[in-house]
Coordinates of C-alpha atoms in Angstrom, one line a residue:
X7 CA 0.0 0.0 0.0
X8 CA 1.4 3.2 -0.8
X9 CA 0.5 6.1 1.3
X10 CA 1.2 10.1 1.8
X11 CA 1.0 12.3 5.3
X12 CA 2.1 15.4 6.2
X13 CA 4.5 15.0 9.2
X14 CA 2.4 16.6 12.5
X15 CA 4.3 20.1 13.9
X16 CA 3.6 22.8 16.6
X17 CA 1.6 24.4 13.2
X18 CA -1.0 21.8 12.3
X19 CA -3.5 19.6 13.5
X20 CA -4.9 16.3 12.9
X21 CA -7.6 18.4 10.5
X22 CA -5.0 19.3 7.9
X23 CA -4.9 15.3 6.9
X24 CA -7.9 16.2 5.1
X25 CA -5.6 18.0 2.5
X26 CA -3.9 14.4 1.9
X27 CA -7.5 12.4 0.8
X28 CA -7.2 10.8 -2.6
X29 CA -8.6 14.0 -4.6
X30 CA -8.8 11.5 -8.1
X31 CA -12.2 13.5 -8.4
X32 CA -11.0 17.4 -8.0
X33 CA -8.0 16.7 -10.2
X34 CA -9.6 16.5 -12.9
X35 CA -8.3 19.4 -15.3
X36 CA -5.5 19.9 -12.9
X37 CA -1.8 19.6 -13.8
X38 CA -0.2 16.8 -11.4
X39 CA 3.5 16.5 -11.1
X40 CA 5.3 12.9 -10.2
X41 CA 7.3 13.7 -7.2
X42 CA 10.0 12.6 -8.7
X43 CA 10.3 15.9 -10.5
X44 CA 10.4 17.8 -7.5
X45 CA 12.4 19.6 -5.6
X46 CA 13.3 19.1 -1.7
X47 CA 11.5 22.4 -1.2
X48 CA 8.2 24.2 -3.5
X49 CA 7.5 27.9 -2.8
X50 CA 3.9 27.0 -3.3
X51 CA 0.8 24.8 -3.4
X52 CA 0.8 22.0 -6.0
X53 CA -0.9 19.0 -7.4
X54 CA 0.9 15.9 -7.1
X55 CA 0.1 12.0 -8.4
X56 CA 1.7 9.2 -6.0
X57 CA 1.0 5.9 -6.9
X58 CA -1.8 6.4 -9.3
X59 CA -3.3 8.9 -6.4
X60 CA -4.0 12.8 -6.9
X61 CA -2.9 14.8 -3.5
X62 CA -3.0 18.7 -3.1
X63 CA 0.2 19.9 -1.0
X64 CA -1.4 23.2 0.5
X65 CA -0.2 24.2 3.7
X66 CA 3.3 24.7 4.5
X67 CA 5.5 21.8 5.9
X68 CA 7.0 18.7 5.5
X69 CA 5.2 15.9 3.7
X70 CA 6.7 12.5 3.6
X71 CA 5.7 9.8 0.9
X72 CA 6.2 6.2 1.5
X73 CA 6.8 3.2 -0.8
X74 CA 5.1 0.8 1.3
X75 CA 3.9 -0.3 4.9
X76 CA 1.1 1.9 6.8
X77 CA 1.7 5.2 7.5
X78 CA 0.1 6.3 11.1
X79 CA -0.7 9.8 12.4
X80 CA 2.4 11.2 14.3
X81 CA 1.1 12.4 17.8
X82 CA 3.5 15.5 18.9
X83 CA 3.7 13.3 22.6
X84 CA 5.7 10.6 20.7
X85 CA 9.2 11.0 20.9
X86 CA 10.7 10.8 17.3
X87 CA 9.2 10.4 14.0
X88 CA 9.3 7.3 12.7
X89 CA 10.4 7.4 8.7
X90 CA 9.9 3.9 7.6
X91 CA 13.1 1.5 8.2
X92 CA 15.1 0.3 4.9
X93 CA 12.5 1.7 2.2
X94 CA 13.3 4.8 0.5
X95 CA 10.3 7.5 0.5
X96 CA 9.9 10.6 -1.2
X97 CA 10.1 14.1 1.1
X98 CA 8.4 17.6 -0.1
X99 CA 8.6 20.2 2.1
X100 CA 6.3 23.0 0.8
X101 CA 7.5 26.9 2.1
X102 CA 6.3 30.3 1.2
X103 CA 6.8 32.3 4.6
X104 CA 6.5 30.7 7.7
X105 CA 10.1 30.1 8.9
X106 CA 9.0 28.0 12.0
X107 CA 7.4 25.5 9.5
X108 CA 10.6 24.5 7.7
X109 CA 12.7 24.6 10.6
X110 CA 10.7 21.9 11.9
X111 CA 11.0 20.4 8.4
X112 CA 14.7 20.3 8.9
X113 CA 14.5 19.6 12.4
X114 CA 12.5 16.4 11.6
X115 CA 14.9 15.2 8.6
X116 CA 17.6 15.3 11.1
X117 CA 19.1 12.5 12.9
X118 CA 22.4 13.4 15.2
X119 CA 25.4 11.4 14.3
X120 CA 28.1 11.7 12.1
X121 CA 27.5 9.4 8.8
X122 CA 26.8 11.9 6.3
X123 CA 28.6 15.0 7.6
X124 CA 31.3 14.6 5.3
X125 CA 28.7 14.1 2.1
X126 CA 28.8 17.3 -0.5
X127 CA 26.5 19.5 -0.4
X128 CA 24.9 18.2 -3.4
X129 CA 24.8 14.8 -2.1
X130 CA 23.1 15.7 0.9
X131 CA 20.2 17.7 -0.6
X132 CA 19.7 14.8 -3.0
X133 CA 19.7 12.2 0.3
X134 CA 17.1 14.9 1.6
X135 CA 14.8 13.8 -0.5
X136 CA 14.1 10.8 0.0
X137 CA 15.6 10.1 3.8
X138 CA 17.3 12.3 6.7
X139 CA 20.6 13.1 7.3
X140 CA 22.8 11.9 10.5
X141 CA 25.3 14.9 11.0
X142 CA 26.9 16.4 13.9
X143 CA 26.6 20.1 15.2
X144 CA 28.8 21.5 12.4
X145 CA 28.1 19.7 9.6
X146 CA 24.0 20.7 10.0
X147 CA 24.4 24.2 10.7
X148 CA 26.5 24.4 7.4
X149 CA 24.1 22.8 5.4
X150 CA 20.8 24.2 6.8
X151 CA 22.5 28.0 6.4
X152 CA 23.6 27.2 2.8
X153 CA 19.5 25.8 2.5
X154 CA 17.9 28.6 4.4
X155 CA 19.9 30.8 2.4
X156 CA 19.2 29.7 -0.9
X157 CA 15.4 30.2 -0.3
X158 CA 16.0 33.8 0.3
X159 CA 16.3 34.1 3.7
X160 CA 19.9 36.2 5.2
X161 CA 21.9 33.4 7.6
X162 CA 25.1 32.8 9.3
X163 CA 27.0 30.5 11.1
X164 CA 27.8 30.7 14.8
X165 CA 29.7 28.8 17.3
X166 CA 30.5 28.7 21.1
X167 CA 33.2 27.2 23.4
X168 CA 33.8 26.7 26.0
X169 CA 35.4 28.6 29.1
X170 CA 37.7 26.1 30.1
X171 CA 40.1 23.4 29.1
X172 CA 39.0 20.7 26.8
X173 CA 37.4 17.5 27.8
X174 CA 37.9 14.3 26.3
X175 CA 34.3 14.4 25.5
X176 CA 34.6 16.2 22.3
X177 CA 30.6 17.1 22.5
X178 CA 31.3 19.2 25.6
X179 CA 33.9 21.5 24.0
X180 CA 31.9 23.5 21.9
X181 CA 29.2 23.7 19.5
X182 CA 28.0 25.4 16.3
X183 CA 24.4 26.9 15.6
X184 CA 23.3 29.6 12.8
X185 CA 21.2 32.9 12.5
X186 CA 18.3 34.1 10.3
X187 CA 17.6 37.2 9.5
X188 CA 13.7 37.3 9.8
X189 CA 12.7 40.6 8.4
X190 CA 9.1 40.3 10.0
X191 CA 10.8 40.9 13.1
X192 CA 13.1 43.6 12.2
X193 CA 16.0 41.5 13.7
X194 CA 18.2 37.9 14.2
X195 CA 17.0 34.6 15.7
X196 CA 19.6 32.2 17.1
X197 CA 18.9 28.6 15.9
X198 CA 20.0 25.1 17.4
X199 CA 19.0 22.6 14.6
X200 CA 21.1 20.0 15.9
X201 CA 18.8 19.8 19.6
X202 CA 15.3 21.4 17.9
X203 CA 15.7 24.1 19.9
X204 CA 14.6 28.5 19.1
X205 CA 16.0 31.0 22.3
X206 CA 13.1 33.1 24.0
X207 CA 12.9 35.3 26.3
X208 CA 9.3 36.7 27.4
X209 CA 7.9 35.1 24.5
X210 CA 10.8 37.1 22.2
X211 CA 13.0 34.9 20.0
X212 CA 16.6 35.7 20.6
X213 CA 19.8 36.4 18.6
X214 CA 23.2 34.9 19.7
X215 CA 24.4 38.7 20.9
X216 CA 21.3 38.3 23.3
X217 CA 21.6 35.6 24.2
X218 CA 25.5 35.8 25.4
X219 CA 24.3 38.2 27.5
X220 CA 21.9 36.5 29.5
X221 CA 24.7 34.1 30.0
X222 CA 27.2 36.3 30.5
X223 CA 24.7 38.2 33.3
X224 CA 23.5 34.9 34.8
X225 CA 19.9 36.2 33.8
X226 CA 17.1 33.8 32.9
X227 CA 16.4 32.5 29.2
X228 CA 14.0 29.8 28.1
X229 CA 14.3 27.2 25.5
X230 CA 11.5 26.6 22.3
X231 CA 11.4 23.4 20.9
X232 CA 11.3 23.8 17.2
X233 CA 8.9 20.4 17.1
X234 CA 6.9 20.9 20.1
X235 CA 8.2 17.4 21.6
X236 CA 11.7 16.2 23.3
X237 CA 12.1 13.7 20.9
X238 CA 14.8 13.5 18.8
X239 CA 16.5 9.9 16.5
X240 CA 19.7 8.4 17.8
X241 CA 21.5 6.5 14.5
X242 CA 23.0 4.0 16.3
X243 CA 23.8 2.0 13.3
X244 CA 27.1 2.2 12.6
X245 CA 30.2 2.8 15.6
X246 CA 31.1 6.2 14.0
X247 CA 27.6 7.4 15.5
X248 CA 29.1 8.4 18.7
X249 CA 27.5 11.3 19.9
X250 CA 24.5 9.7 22.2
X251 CA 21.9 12.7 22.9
X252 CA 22.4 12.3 26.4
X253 CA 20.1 15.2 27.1
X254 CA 17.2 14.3 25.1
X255 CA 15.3 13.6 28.4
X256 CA 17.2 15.7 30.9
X257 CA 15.0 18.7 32.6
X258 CA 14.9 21.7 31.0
X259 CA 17.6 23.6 34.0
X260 CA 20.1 20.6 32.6
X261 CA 20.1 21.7 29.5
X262 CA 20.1 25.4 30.3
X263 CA 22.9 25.1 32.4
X264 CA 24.8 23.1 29.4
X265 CA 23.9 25.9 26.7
X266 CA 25.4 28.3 29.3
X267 CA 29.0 26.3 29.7
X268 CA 29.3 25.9 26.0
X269 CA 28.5 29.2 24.7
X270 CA 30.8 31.3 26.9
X271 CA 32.9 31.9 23.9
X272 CA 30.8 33.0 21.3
X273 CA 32.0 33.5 18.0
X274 CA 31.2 34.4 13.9
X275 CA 32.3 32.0 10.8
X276 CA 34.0 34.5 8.3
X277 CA 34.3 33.8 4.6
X278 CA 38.3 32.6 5.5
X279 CA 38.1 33.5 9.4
X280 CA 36.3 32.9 12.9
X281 CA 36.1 36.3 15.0
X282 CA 35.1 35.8 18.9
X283 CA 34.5 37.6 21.7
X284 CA 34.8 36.7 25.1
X285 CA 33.9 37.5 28.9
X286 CA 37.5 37.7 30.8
X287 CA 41.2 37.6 30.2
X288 CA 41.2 34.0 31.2
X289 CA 38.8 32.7 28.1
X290 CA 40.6 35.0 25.6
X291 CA 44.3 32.7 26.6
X292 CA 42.5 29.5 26.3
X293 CA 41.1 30.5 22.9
X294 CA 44.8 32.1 21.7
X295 CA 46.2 28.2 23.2
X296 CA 43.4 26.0 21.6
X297 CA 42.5 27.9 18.7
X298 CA 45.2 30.3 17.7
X299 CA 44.0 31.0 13.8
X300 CA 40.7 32.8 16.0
X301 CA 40.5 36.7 15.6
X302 CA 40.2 38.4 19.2
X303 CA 36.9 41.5 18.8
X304 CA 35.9 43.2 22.0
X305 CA 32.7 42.6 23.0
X306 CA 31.9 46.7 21.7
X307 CA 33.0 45.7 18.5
X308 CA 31.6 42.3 17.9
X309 CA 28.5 43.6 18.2
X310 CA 29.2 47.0 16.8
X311 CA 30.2 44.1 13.4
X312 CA 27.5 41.9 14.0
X313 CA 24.0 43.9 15.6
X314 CA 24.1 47.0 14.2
X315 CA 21.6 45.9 11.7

């Protein structure tokens, strides 16, 4: 049996799988494209035949189309969504202007891990369409910048490190995140991919400079979970998957506390350079000993270069 659904998000309810009935009948005298000649991502509504079926992709998001097997409902309690095991599907994520709706697009198409990180970025966008991508920190805030970017939208990568020595655990020593420009908003939003996670404070959405400085001031910040669940798929496949998500279930002050060790050094990717900025004399020398290629800003002009947009 082959099947469509649209993949459940914070942005639609069990109502919307209306839009995914067999609509044989309506499509009469409609052009139908075979998803094979799609794209990863449409800029608007379209008329698609799957397995001799008609479907009308309306609202924004991520719809997933499977070869075979039943296809059930994903409740937003779950933890994960379940792409079917072994077959190869089809995925069309539909976008006009609602940048929450593709983030959690991405966000669902990502698995952490480190398989394809080292794919092109060719390669990858062509896996996209048909499966998700296991990728570390890096590798997906590199790809869903270039992505983001490519639809219009103004991005940049950001890292953090942290304030002290490095640990043997290499997923404790930093981490690597991007911006969007949203122009709705007048301003940028700090973005964590990697853990489906947006930065808010009083129901305001966060850039990186804003952020630091809640850390940096021990103020209060809360985290937004791009799908609104904790879930999040662990490849566990292959031995070179070696990042566990260790704090998929941990309470929300765990995790705070671990974006507010790892970010202490926050810094910019450059064209051909990484500029940083930092709290104390102390984080600047282990930055200048770890990663000497780094270009010191103070903090007045890192954000004088970064948030005077």
């Amino acid at each position: 049996m082959k099947t469509a659904y649209l993949l459940n998000t914070t942005y639609f309810s069990p109502a919307d799988m209306a839009t995914l009935k067999d609509h044989k009948q309506l499509a009469k005298g409609k052009i139908a494209k075979s998803l094979n000649r799609l794209p990863l991502v449409i800029n608007e509504s379209q008329w698609v035949k799957h397995a001799d079926r008609y479907y009308y992709l309306k609202n924004e998001g991520l719809y997933h189309f499977t070869n075979s097997g039943k296809c059930q409902w994903q409740d937003p309690s779950e933890r994960g969504i379940m792409l079917e095991p072994g077959t190869a599907g089809r995925n069309v994520i539909v976008f006009r202007k609602n940048i929450l709706s593709l983030l959690t697009a991405l966000s669902l198409l990502h698995i952490k891990g480190v398989r394809h990180k080292d794919l092109s970025y060719s390669k990858k966008l062509t896996r996209l369409k048909t499966q998700a991508l296991c990728m570390n920190c890096g590798a997906t805030s590199k790809f869903c910048a270039k992505l983001i970017n490519s639809l219009g939208w103004e991005t940049r990568r950001v890292g953090g490190m942290r304030g002290k020595e490095p640990l043997y655990n290499v997923l404790d020593n930093g981490h690597q995140l991007f911006e969007i420009y949203w122009p709705e908003k007048r301003k940028w939003i700090l973005v964590d991919i990697d853990h489906s996670i947006l930065f808010t404070r009083k129901n305001r959405y966060l850039s990186y400079g804003e952020l630091w400085q809640l850390i940096k001031t021990d103020q209060e910040f809360q985290l937004e979970m791009i799908p609104d669940y904790m879930g999040r798929l662990i490849d566990t496949s292959e031995d070179n998957a070696t990042f566990p998500s260790h704090f998929t279930y941990l309470p929300d002050t765990h995790f705070k506390s671990w974006y507010r060790e790892i970010l202490k050094v926050p810094y910019f990717h450059a064209k051909n350079a990484v500029f940083y900025t930092c709290m104390n004399k102390q984080d600047k020398d282990h930055v200048i000993r770890n990663n000497p290629d780094y270009t010191y800003m103070s903090e007045k002009e890192w954000y004088a270069k970064y948030y005077s947009k």
